[in-house]
Amino acid sequence: MKHHPLRIGIAGAGLGGLCLAQGLARVGMDVDVFERDAGMHARAQGYRLRIDADGQRALAACLAPDRYALFRHSATQAQGAPRWIGPDLAPREERRPVNWRATGGAGDDADTEPGDLAVHRQTLREILGDGLQDRIRYGHAVVAVDVSGAQAASAGTLVTDDGQRHAYDLIVAADGVASPLRQTLLPHAAANHLGAYTVYGRTPLDPACAAALDARLLEGVTVVFGAGLSLIIEPMRFSAPLPALAARHAPGCTLSPADDYLYWAFLGRAETLGVAALEDDADAAAWLAGLRHTVRDWHSSLRRVLDLADPRSISQRAVRMPDTVPEWPVGAVTFLGDAIHAMSPAGGLGANTALADAASLAAALATVRERADLRGALRAYESDLRARGRAALQTSLAGTRRLLA
Ligand SMILES: Cc1cc2nc3c(=O)[nH]c(=O)nc-3n(C[C@H](O)[C@H](O)[C@H](O)COP(=O)(O)OP(=O)(O)OC[C@H]3O[C@@H](n4cnc5c(N)ncnc54)[C@H](O)[C@@H]3O)c2cc1C
């Protein structure tokens, strides 16, 4: 493949950073990814992700066709219609979010406006990391960028925690909600704590679970509206064992196995979730005890989702969002994903917007024929990033308010 003139350094091997690296590697660009974690599986990062039409288009643009086919086939099987209910299981159709999107199925073809696909986060990360093993430097946290050097106009040096310096034509901060690069370069653009938390986990979808729960909870997505909080429940049933799907659709890619499970996530303020007295880093058992107390009067089927949950699977996160996507001068560093527009999980938009950012930046950089074109490409990308990011922040904030009502 023809050698591309640009060298790109990416901080963060999350969903957005890896998707960008895939898109750039496809056009022969020289790209390195620096990741703080010791490896792809160093920590649990969540379970179910809904990938909407924008996210699917971005993945189709950045991934090689066999990896994209594997992504679609790894999604869970098509499910029944979503349900909006109260803690007593009675319908609350009037609470249906205006922007709710239909669910597609694993083998569906991508048409003009495909339904959402529900994928296992670890599976998507494994597909996004496939083929990049030599380009990702795990265990290297980016601590600073130096843009003051005497290099060419828009070049910068990325500094890692072992003191090493790496020069690039462009540095992309894809280092997530607590982005050290955003905090240093754009300190006014902080992602503010909205006062809400999401607490999420999984319940094995085994015969004991199937026997104990109302069957409708196992048919499709259910959103339960409680007082000042909400609970989303979604069955994750894979069409075949994930390693076998990889062997069939993208033989070079290795996928870890995952058993079917029921994904659940609460969203609420600490007080309404019953965890007000807990520190952010309280252990999962304490969060689980708080949630059990909160749902003590709910329908027994909903209580059993928690009773049968895998206690090791439970995590919590403060919900953080910035006011807007800020402006910054076009230069040696750009941003994507949660690093610049972290979102509440309420709208299911954070990952989708990060993937769309990655595809947009990869497409802009692919037009660069010589280094002098870089500024124009960045201007185009950053204007698109701001328009999409600001719209997504608004939708996500509105969705969060509805779920906390
Ligand atoms: C419970 C829950 C459910 C969600 N569900 C959905 C959903 O269904 N659909 C959806 O669209 N979104 C969803 N989201 C949001 C989604 O997870 C994020 O928006 C998405 O992961 C953002 O991708 P990213 O690449 O920007 O950041 P991340 O995926 O967070 O990646 C950032 C990476 O940077 C690394 N890093 C951090 N600091 C450094 C450093 N100094 N140096 C090097 N590396 C560093 C991190 O270790 C990480 O690997 C959900 C979030 C939560 C919490």
Tab-separated table of C-alpha atoms and ligand atoms in Angstrom:
chain	number	residue	atom	x	y	z
A	1	MET	CA	0.000	0.000	0.000
A	2	LYS	CA	1.195	3.531	-0.784
A	3	HIS	CA	2.939	5.187	2.127
A	4	HIS	CA	0.901	8.031	3.620
A	5	PRO	CA	2.733	11.209	4.657
A	6	LEU	CA	1.185	11.519	8.135
A	7	ARG	CA	2.249	9.970	11.449
A	8	ILE	CA	-0.581	9.888	13.996
A	9	GLY	CA	-0.332	9.205	17.738
A	10	ILE	CA	-3.549	8.288	19.570
A	11	ALA	CA	-3.926	8.516	23.369
A	12	GLY	CA	-6.409	5.853	24.512
A	13	ALA	CA	-7.307	2.419	23.094
A	14	GLY	CA	-11.007	2.712	23.917
A	15	LEU	CA	-13.829	2.343	21.412
A	16	GLY	CA	-13.127	5.650	19.647
A	17	GLY	CA	-9.320	5.426	19.608
A	18	LEU	CA	-9.334	1.857	18.292
A	19	CYS	CA	-11.957	2.609	15.630
A	20	LEU	CA	-9.827	5.528	14.404
A	21	ALA	CA	-6.700	3.350	14.375
A	22	GLN	CA	-8.559	0.759	12.263
A	23	GLY	CA	-9.691	3.449	9.804
A	24	LEU	CA	-6.185	4.909	9.510
A	25	ALA	CA	-4.444	1.538	9.222
A	26	ARG	CA	-6.793	0.677	6.340
A	27	VAL	CA	-5.429	3.571	4.265
A	28	GLY	CA	-1.818	2.765	5.153
A	29	MET	CA	-1.289	5.535	7.685
A	30	ASP	CA	1.419	5.276	10.303
A	31	VAL	CA	-0.432	5.128	13.616
A	32	ASP	CA	0.518	4.295	17.221
A	33	VAL	CA	-1.984	3.929	20.076
A	34	PHE	CA	-0.905	4.489	23.699
A	35	GLU	CA	-3.097	2.869	26.344
A	36	ARG	CA	-2.829	3.276	30.109
A	37	ASP	CA	-4.269	-0.189	30.876
A	38	ALA	CA	-1.850	-3.124	30.932
A	39	GLY	CA	-3.832	-4.972	28.267
A	40	MET	CA	-7.167	-5.345	26.466
A	41	HIS	CA	-8.622	-7.396	29.339
A	42	ALA	CA	-6.943	-5.593	32.238
A	43	ARG	CA	-10.265	-4.388	33.692
A	44	ALA	CA	-13.967	-5.025	33.198
A	45	GLN	CA	-15.480	-2.207	31.148
A	46	GLY	CA	-19.189	-2.909	31.048
A	47	TYR	CA	-21.464	-5.296	29.210
A	48	ARG	CA	-24.067	-4.389	26.651
A	49	LEU	CA	-23.689	-1.583	24.128
A	50	ARG	CA	-26.425	-0.484	21.748
A	51	ILE	CA	-24.838	0.489	18.458
A	52	ASP	CA	-27.170	2.680	16.404
A	53	ALA	CA	-27.215	3.405	12.656
A	54	ASP	CA	-24.493	6.083	13.002
A	55	GLY	CA	-22.270	3.740	14.991
A	56	GLN	CA	-22.836	0.941	12.467
A	57	ARG	CA	-21.973	3.222	9.529
A	58	ALA	CA	-18.807	4.350	11.310
A	59	LEU	CA	-17.733	0.761	11.945
A	60	ALA	CA	-18.485	-0.185	8.325
A	61	ALA	CA	-16.261	2.679	7.161
A	62	CYS	CA	-13.327	1.907	9.469
A	63	LEU	CA	-13.248	-1.889	9.771
A	64	ALA	CA	-12.115	-4.334	7.100
A	65	PRO	CA	-15.189	-6.142	5.659
A	66	ASP	CA	-14.582	-9.434	7.493
A	67	ARG	CA	-14.266	-7.688	10.885
A	68	TYR	CA	-17.402	-5.656	10.170
A	69	ALA	CA	-19.305	-8.840	9.257
A	70	LEU	CA	-18.134	-10.388	12.540
A	71	PHE	CA	-19.331	-7.326	14.471
A	72	ARG	CA	-22.847	-7.680	12.975
A	73	HIS	CA	-23.016	-11.409	13.573
A	74	SER	CA	-21.789	-11.040	17.162
A	75	ALA	CA	-24.813	-8.882	18.016
A	76	THR	CA	-27.585	-10.509	20.008
A	77	GLN	CA	-30.545	-12.120	18.308
A	78	ALA	CA	-33.521	-10.013	17.202
A	79	GLN	CA	-35.866	-9.404	20.110
A	80	GLY	CA	-39.467	-8.493	20.828
A	81	ALA	CA	-40.754	-4.912	21.048
A	82	PRO	CA	-39.428	-2.732	23.892
A	83	ARG	CA	-41.624	-2.319	26.982
A	84	TRP	CA	-42.082	0.677	29.278
A	85	ILE	CA	-43.360	-0.370	32.673
A	86	GLY	CA	-43.676	0.634	36.313
A	87	PRO	CA	-42.228	-1.230	39.328
A	88	ASP	CA	-45.488	-3.263	39.403
A	89	LEU	CA	-44.872	-4.425	35.769
A	90	ALA	CA	-47.922	-2.409	34.578
A	91	PRO	CA	-47.393	-0.622	31.224
A	92	ARG	CA	-46.245	3.015	31.273
A	93	GLU	CA	-46.417	3.575	27.529
A	94	GLU	CA	-46.702	7.349	28.053
A	95	ARG	CA	-43.103	7.375	29.331
A	96	ARG	CA	-41.701	6.037	26.048
A	97	PRO	CA	-38.665	8.215	25.132
A	98	VAL	CA	-39.276	10.180	21.915
A	99	ASN	CA	-35.909	9.185	20.462
A	100	TRP	CA	-36.171	5.460	21.184
A	101	ARG	CA	-34.751	3.362	18.344
A	102	ALA	CA	-35.847	-0.134	17.285
A	103	THR	CA	-33.605	-3.150	17.858
A	104	GLY	CA	-32.177	-5.039	14.888
A	105	GLY	CA	-30.891	-8.608	14.809
A	106	ALA	CA	-27.487	-10.238	14.491
A	107	GLY	CA	-27.665	-11.278	10.865
A	108	ASP	CA	-29.656	-8.302	9.510
A	109	ASP	CA	-28.195	-6.515	6.525
A	110	ALA	CA	-27.334	-2.873	7.064
A	111	ASP	CA	-29.969	-0.996	5.072
A	112	THR	CA	-30.478	2.749	4.967
A	113	GLU	CA	-31.613	3.052	8.603
A	114	PRO	CA	-30.854	-0.213	10.395
A	115	GLY	CA	-32.161	-0.914	13.889
A	116	ASP	CA	-29.803	-0.754	16.875
A	117	LEU	CA	-27.568	-3.761	17.456
A	118	ALA	CA	-26.915	-4.908	21.025
A	119	VAL	CA	-23.308	-6.125	21.311
A	120	HIS	CA	-21.118	-7.320	24.152
A	121	ARG	CA	-18.623	-4.518	24.847
A	122	GLN	CA	-15.647	-6.838	25.243
A	123	THR	CA	-16.462	-8.463	21.892
A	124	LEU	CA	-16.577	-5.124	20.115
A	125	ARG	CA	-13.266	-4.102	21.721
A	126	GLU	CA	-11.663	-7.374	20.631
A	127	ILE	CA	-12.838	-6.834	17.039
A	128	LEU	CA	-11.586	-3.228	17.128
A	129	GLY	CA	-8.179	-4.336	18.439
A	130	ASP	CA	-7.788	-7.134	15.888
A	131	GLY	CA	-4.790	-6.630	13.589
A	132	LEU	CA	-3.526	-3.662	15.631
A	133	GLN	CA	-1.519	-5.728	18.120
A	134	ASP	CA	1.803	-4.261	16.897
A	135	ARG	CA	0.506	-0.697	16.995
A	136	ILE	CA	-1.049	-0.588	20.484
A	137	ARG	CA	1.356	0.109	23.353
A	138	TYR	CA	-0.403	-1.119	26.473
A	139	GLY	CA	0.827	0.036	29.874
A	140	HIS	CA	1.828	3.454	28.485
A	141	ALA	CA	-0.187	6.297	30.009
A	142	VAL	CA	0.061	9.596	28.169
A	143	VAL	CA	0.896	12.303	30.695
A	144	ALA	CA	1.501	15.362	28.502
A	145	VAL	CA	1.889	16.714	25.015
A	146	ASP	CA	4.546	19.178	24.031
A	147	VAL	CA	3.480	21.482	21.212
A	148	SER	CA	6.150	24.078	21.824
A	149	GLY	CA	8.966	22.360	19.897
A	150	ALA	CA	10.657	23.673	16.785
A	151	GLN	CA	9.094	20.973	14.621
A	152	ALA	CA	6.966	21.584	11.541
A	153	ALA	CA	3.964	23.864	12.019
A	154	SER	CA	1.392	21.410	13.339
A	155	ALA	CA	3.552	18.752	14.976
A	156	GLY	CA	3.533	17.713	18.619
A	157	THR	CA	5.338	15.388	20.977
A	158	LEU	CA	3.454	12.940	23.142
A	159	VAL	CA	5.024	12.153	26.539
A	160	THR	CA	4.307	8.851	28.308
A	161	ASP	CA	4.624	8.049	32.012
A	162	ASP	CA	7.975	6.315	31.509
A	163	GLY	CA	9.390	9.636	30.283
A	164	GLN	CA	9.552	8.638	26.622
A	165	ARG	CA	8.795	11.249	23.962
A	166	HIS	CA	7.169	10.409	20.613
A	167	ALA	CA	6.819	12.994	17.789
A	168	TYR	CA	3.769	12.982	15.505
A	169	ASP	CA	2.150	15.143	12.863
A	170	LEU	CA	-1.075	14.872	14.840
A	171	ILE	CA	-1.942	13.697	18.353
A	172	VAL	CA	-5.505	12.527	18.978
A	173	ALA	CA	-6.785	12.652	22.565
A	174	ALA	CA	-9.174	9.674	22.767
A	175	ASP	CA	-8.450	9.142	26.452
A	176	GLY	CA	-11.995	9.074	27.800
A	177	VAL	CA	-14.100	11.078	30.246
A	178	ALA	CA	-11.211	11.942	32.610
A	179	SER	CA	-8.903	12.823	29.679
A	180	PRO	CA	-5.616	14.139	31.093
A	181	LEU	CA	-4.970	15.861	27.744
A	182	ARG	CA	-8.286	17.755	27.856
A	183	GLN	CA	-7.680	18.733	31.488
A	184	THR	CA	-4.282	20.173	30.556
A	185	LEU	CA	-5.091	21.779	27.209
A	186	LEU	CA	-8.761	22.782	27.712
A	187	PRO	CA	-9.165	23.093	31.508
A	188	HIS	CA	-12.449	25.038	31.093
A	189	ALA	CA	-14.091	22.119	29.238
A	190	ALA	CA	-14.587	19.825	32.246
A	191	ALA	CA	-17.241	17.111	32.244
A	192	ASN	CA	-19.443	18.061	35.212
A	193	HIS	CA	-20.967	15.518	37.600
A	194	LEU	CA	-24.749	15.748	37.031
A	195	GLY	CA	-25.436	14.354	40.490
A	196	ALA	CA	-26.648	11.066	38.995
A	197	TYR	CA	-25.078	7.617	38.979
A	198	THR	CA	-25.445	4.556	36.845
A	199	VAL	CA	-25.100	1.216	38.608
A	200	TYR	CA	-24.957	-1.758	36.268
A	201	GLY	CA	-24.273	-5.463	36.193
A	202	ARG	CA	-25.386	-8.742	34.772
A	203	THR	CA	-27.476	-11.714	35.787
A	204	PRO	CA	-26.652	-15.081	34.178
A	205	LEU	CA	-29.405	-16.020	31.727
A	206	ASP	CA	-29.564	-19.625	32.889
A	207	PRO	CA	-32.552	-21.931	33.589
A	208	ALA	CA	-32.812	-20.655	37.198
A	209	CYS	CA	-33.133	-17.096	35.940
A	210	ALA	CA	-35.596	-18.034	33.184
A	211	ALA	CA	-37.788	-19.882	35.701
A	212	ALA	CA	-37.746	-17.058	38.256
A	213	LEU	CA	-38.594	-14.073	36.061
A	214	ASP	CA	-41.662	-12.850	34.209
A	215	ALA	CA	-41.101	-14.206	30.665
A	216	ARG	CA	-41.650	-10.771	29.104
A	217	LEU	CA	-38.443	-9.506	30.765
A	218	LEU	CA	-36.553	-12.047	28.656
A	219	GLU	CA	-38.148	-11.085	25.331
A	220	GLY	CA	-36.661	-7.648	24.654
A	221	VAL	CA	-35.601	-4.368	26.212
A	222	THR	CA	-37.603	-3.282	29.262
A	223	VAL	CA	-37.402	0.137	30.878
A	224	VAL	CA	-38.796	0.374	34.420
A	225	PHE	CA	-39.711	3.857	35.671
A	226	GLY	CA	-39.439	4.164	39.457
A	227	ALA	CA	-39.644	7.278	41.627
A	228	GLY	CA	-36.704	9.435	40.527
A	229	LEU	CA	-34.846	6.526	38.959
A	230	SER	CA	-35.067	4.094	36.089
A	231	LEU	CA	-33.880	0.586	35.353
A	232	ILE	CA	-33.133	-0.820	31.909
A	233	ILE	CA	-33.072	-4.591	31.422
A	234	GLU	CA	-31.980	-6.297	28.216
A	235	PRO	CA	-31.453	-10.001	27.477
A	236	MET	CA	-28.152	-10.708	25.718
A	237	ARG	CA	-28.503	-13.965	23.791
A	238	PHE	CA	-25.817	-14.721	21.242
A	239	SER	CA	-26.677	-16.607	18.043
A	240	ALA	CA	-23.675	-18.955	18.486
A	241	PRO	CA	-20.574	-19.183	20.719
A	242	LEU	CA	-18.497	-16.049	20.037
A	243	PRO	CA	-15.212	-17.923	19.245
A	244	ALA	CA	-17.104	-19.977	16.631
A	245	LEU	CA	-18.569	-16.819	15.080
A	246	ALA	CA	-15.040	-15.400	14.789
A	247	ALA	CA	-13.775	-18.589	13.119
A	248	ARG	CA	-16.673	-18.372	10.639
A	249	HIS	CA	-16.633	-14.659	9.759
A	250	ALA	CA	-13.105	-13.338	10.449
A	251	PRO	CA	-10.777	-16.307	10.936
A	252	GLY	CA	-7.780	-14.212	12.055
A	253	CYS	CA	-9.739	-12.648	14.934
A	254	THR	CA	-9.969	-14.274	18.363
A	255	LEU	CA	-13.083	-13.606	20.434
A	256	SER	CA	-13.385	-14.530	24.106
A	257	PRO	CA	-16.422	-16.609	25.006
A	258	ALA	CA	-19.373	-15.031	26.826
A	259	ASP	CA	-22.427	-16.789	28.204
A	260	ASP	CA	-25.908	-15.378	27.634
A	261	TYR	CA	-26.873	-12.856	30.292
A	262	LEU	CA	-29.456	-10.322	31.368
A	263	TYR	CA	-27.942	-6.846	31.325
A	264	TRP	CA	-29.357	-4.327	33.776
A	265	ALA	CA	-28.495	-0.730	34.589
A	266	PHE	CA	-30.032	1.696	37.084
A	267	LEU	CA	-29.865	5.440	36.585
A	268	GLY	CA	-30.731	7.775	39.428
A	269	ARG	CA	-29.472	10.168	42.045
A	270	ALA	CA	-27.571	8.629	44.944
A	271	GLU	CA	-30.526	9.240	47.301
A	272	THR	CA	-33.141	7.670	45.019
A	273	LEU	CA	-30.863	4.701	44.328
A	274	GLY	CA	-30.549	4.127	48.066
A	275	VAL	CA	-26.777	4.561	47.974
A	276	ALA	CA	-26.567	8.134	49.260
A	277	ALA	CA	-24.279	7.312	52.143
A	278	LEU	CA	-21.794	5.386	50.015
A	279	GLU	CA	-18.477	6.644	48.770
A	280	ASP	CA	-17.915	6.420	45.001
A	281	ASP	CA	-15.425	3.623	45.609
A	282	ALA	CA	-17.621	1.564	47.988
A	283	ASP	CA	-17.512	-2.103	47.078
A	284	ALA	CA	-20.080	-3.713	44.826
A	285	ALA	CA	-21.771	-5.591	47.688
A	286	ALA	CA	-22.640	-2.281	49.355
A	287	TRP	CA	-24.125	-0.880	46.142
A	288	LEU	CA	-26.094	-4.083	45.630
A	289	ALA	CA	-27.457	-3.930	49.191
A	290	GLY	CA	-28.544	-0.314	48.624
A	291	LEU	CA	-30.312	-1.207	45.370
A	292	ARG	CA	-32.059	-4.203	46.950
A	293	HIS	CA	-33.415	-1.959	49.644
A	294	THR	CA	-34.626	0.559	47.042
A	295	VAL	CA	-36.559	-2.082	45.076
A	296	ARG	CA	-37.923	-3.899	48.134
A	297	ASP	CA	-41.543	-2.998	47.165
A	298	TRP	CA	-41.117	-3.699	43.429
A	299	HIS	CA	-42.588	-6.729	41.649
A	300	SER	CA	-40.813	-9.950	42.689
A	301	SER	CA	-39.582	-10.558	39.115
A	302	LEU	CA	-37.667	-7.295	39.199
A	303	ARG	CA	-36.271	-8.007	42.658
A	304	ARG	CA	-35.048	-11.397	41.456
A	305	VAL	CA	-32.991	-9.774	38.696
A	306	LEU	CA	-30.866	-8.384	41.543
A	307	ASP	CA	-31.094	-11.480	43.739
A	308	LEU	CA	-29.662	-13.632	40.940
A	309	ALA	CA	-27.104	-11.054	39.760
A	310	ASP	CA	-23.426	-11.953	39.685
A	311	PRO	CA	-22.104	-9.758	42.541
A	312	ARG	CA	-18.670	-9.522	40.869
A	313	SER	CA	-20.261	-7.971	37.792
A	314	ILE	CA	-21.533	-4.830	39.505
A	315	SER	CA	-19.982	-1.435	38.761
A	316	GLN	CA	-21.048	2.141	39.206
A	317	ARG	CA	-20.135	5.403	37.534
A	318	ALA	CA	-20.956	9.026	38.192
A	319	VAL	CA	-22.750	10.568	35.207
A	320	ARG	CA	-20.615	13.387	33.799
A	321	MET	CA	-21.203	15.738	30.886
A	322	PRO	CA	-19.630	19.018	29.732
A	323	ASP	CA	-21.860	21.998	28.891
A	324	THR	CA	-20.836	21.918	25.245
A	325	VAL	CA	-18.083	20.906	22.841
A	326	PRO	CA	-15.633	23.807	23.155
A	327	GLU	CA	-13.655	25.614	20.476
A	328	TRP	CA	-9.854	25.345	20.304
A	329	PRO	CA	-7.312	26.523	17.734
A	330	VAL	CA	-6.535	24.068	14.932
A	331	GLY	CA	-3.148	22.615	15.821
A	332	ALA	CA	-1.139	19.563	16.744
A	333	VAL	CA	-3.783	18.007	19.018
A	334	THR	CA	-7.387	17.106	18.333
A	335	PHE	CA	-10.006	15.275	20.400
A	336	LEU	CA	-12.627	12.591	20.003
A	337	GLY	CA	-15.203	10.688	22.021
A	338	ASP	CA	-15.756	10.983	25.769
A	339	ALA	CA	-12.529	13.004	26.070
A	340	ILE	CA	-14.380	15.990	24.612
A	341	HIS	CA	-18.120	15.214	24.875
A	342	ALA	CA	-18.688	12.621	27.614
A	343	MET	CA	-22.359	11.701	27.859
A	344	SER	CA	-24.824	10.156	30.196
A	345	PRO	CA	-25.532	6.519	29.324
A	346	ALA	CA	-29.231	7.501	29.178
A	347	GLY	CA	-29.439	8.209	25.452
A	348	GLY	CA	-27.145	5.337	24.362
A	349	LEU	CA	-25.134	7.894	22.406
A	350	GLY	CA	-21.624	8.102	23.917
A	351	ALA	CA	-20.044	5.178	22.088
A	352	ASN	CA	-21.986	5.871	18.904
A	353	THR	CA	-20.781	9.463	18.828
A	354	ALA	CA	-17.191	8.382	19.587
A	355	LEU	CA	-17.314	5.892	16.687
A	356	ALA	CA	-18.790	8.543	14.363
A	357	ASP	CA	-15.993	10.944	15.417
A	358	ALA	CA	-13.423	8.284	14.567
A	359	ALA	CA	-14.909	7.657	11.111
A	360	SER	CA	-15.165	11.394	10.427
A	361	LEU	CA	-11.525	12.022	11.419
A	362	ALA	CA	-10.272	8.974	9.475
A	363	ALA	CA	-12.128	10.202	6.362
A	364	ALA	CA	-10.752	13.745	6.738
A	365	LEU	CA	-7.168	12.527	7.218
A	366	ALA	CA	-7.444	10.164	4.247
A	367	THR	CA	-7.829	13.235	1.977
A	368	VAL	CA	-4.429	14.594	3.077
A	369	ARG	CA	-1.857	14.171	0.317
A	370	GLU	CA	0.911	16.226	1.902
A	371	ARG	CA	1.476	17.647	5.365
A	372	ALA	CA	0.347	21.116	4.295
A	373	ASP	CA	-3.219	19.763	3.803
A	374	LEU	CA	-3.503	18.709	7.443
A	375	ARG	CA	-4.922	21.952	8.833
A	376	GLY	CA	-7.766	21.993	6.294
A	377	ALA	CA	-8.639	18.385	7.093
A	378	LEU	CA	-8.682	19.134	10.820
A	379	ARG	CA	-10.869	22.195	10.311
A	380	ALA	CA	-13.423	20.044	8.444
A	381	TYR	CA	-13.317	17.311	11.109
A	382	GLU	CA	-13.580	19.656	14.098
A	383	SER	CA	-16.540	21.534	12.649
A	384	ASP	CA	-18.340	18.206	12.040
A	385	LEU	CA	-17.346	16.983	15.544
A	386	ARG	CA	-18.809	20.099	17.185
A	387	ALA	CA	-22.094	19.954	15.259
A	388	ARG	CA	-22.683	16.248	15.983
A	389	GLY	CA	-21.260	16.375	19.519
A	390	ARG	CA	-23.370	19.344	20.610
A	391	ALA	CA	-26.562	17.783	19.220
A	392	ALA	CA	-25.789	14.473	20.963
A	393	LEU	CA	-25.069	16.232	24.287
A	394	GLN	CA	-28.496	17.905	24.131
A	395	THR	CA	-30.302	14.651	23.335
A	396	SER	CA	-28.410	12.803	26.054
A	397	LEU	CA	-29.167	15.473	28.660
A	398	ALA	CA	-32.878	15.485	27.743
A	399	GLY	CA	-32.970	11.666	27.962
A	400	THR	CA	-31.290	11.750	31.370
A	401	ARG	CA	-33.801	14.257	32.759
A	402	ARG	CA	-36.674	12.062	31.556
A	403	LEU	CA	-35.230	8.962	33.208
A	404	LEU	CA	-34.629	10.804	36.491
A	405	ALA	CA	-38.110	12.366	36.555
B	1	LIG	C1	-23.153	1.546	31.923
B	1	LIG	C2	-22.857	2.222	30.626
B	1	LIG	C3	-23.571	1.872	29.486
B	1	LIG	C4	-23.333	2.500	28.278
B	1	LIG	N1	-24.061	2.118	27.195
B	1	LIG	C5	-23.864	2.739	26.005
B	1	LIG	C6	-24.619	2.344	24.847
B	1	LIG	O1	-25.436	1.420	24.908
B	1	LIG	N2	-24.410	3.007	23.675
B	1	LIG	C7	-23.498	4.034	23.599
B	1	LIG	O2	-23.357	4.625	22.505
B	1	LIG	N3	-22.749	4.408	24.672
B	1	LIG	C8	-22.905	3.790	25.860
B	1	LIG	N4	-22.142	4.155	26.946
B	1	LIG	C9	-21.108	5.204	26.786
B	1	LIG	C10	-19.819	4.628	26.212
B	1	LIG	O3	-19.344	3.601	27.052
B	1	LIG	C11	-18.726	5.707	26.094
B	1	LIG	O4	-19.267	6.872	25.542
B	1	LIG	C12	-17.582	5.209	25.183
B	1	LIG	O5	-16.884	4.155	25.802
B	1	LIG	C13	-16.626	6.349	24.831
B	1	LIG	O6	-15.565	5.859	24.038
B	1	LIG	P1	-14.143	6.574	24.119
B	1	LIG	O7	-13.254	5.819	23.191
B	1	LIG	O8	-14.284	8.026	23.938
B	1	LIG	O9	-13.675	6.378	25.624
B	1	LIG	P2	-13.327	5.009	26.402
B	1	LIG	O10	-14.014	3.848	25.761
B	1	LIG	O11	-13.586	5.301	27.837
B	1	LIG	O12	-11.775	4.842	26.161
B	1	LIG	C14	-10.805	5.703	26.709
B	1	LIG	C15	-9.510	4.918	26.821
B	1	LIG	O13	-8.450	5.801	27.186
B	1	LIG	C16	-7.645	5.170	28.153
B	1	LIG	N5	-6.914	6.206	28.872
B	1	LIG	C17	-7.362	7.040	29.836
B	1	LIG	N6	-6.391	7.873	30.230
B	1	LIG	C18	-5.300	7.561	29.491
B	1	LIG	C19	-3.980	8.073	29.436
B	1	LIG	N7	-3.574	9.060	30.232
B	1	LIG	N8	-3.111	7.541	28.550
B	1	LIG	C20	-3.490	6.510	27.728
B	1	LIG	N9	-4.730	5.973	27.768
B	1	LIG	C21	-5.628	6.508	28.624
B	1	LIG	C22	-8.640	4.381	28.990
B	1	LIG	O14	-8.003	3.369	29.739
B	1	LIG	C23	-9.565	3.838	27.906
B	1	LIG	O15	-9.104	2.626	27.377
B	1	LIG	C24	-22.353	3.521	28.176
B	1	LIG	C25	-21.616	3.873	29.316
B	1	LIG	C26	-21.848	3.232	30.529
B	1	LIG	C27	-21.042	3.617	31.735
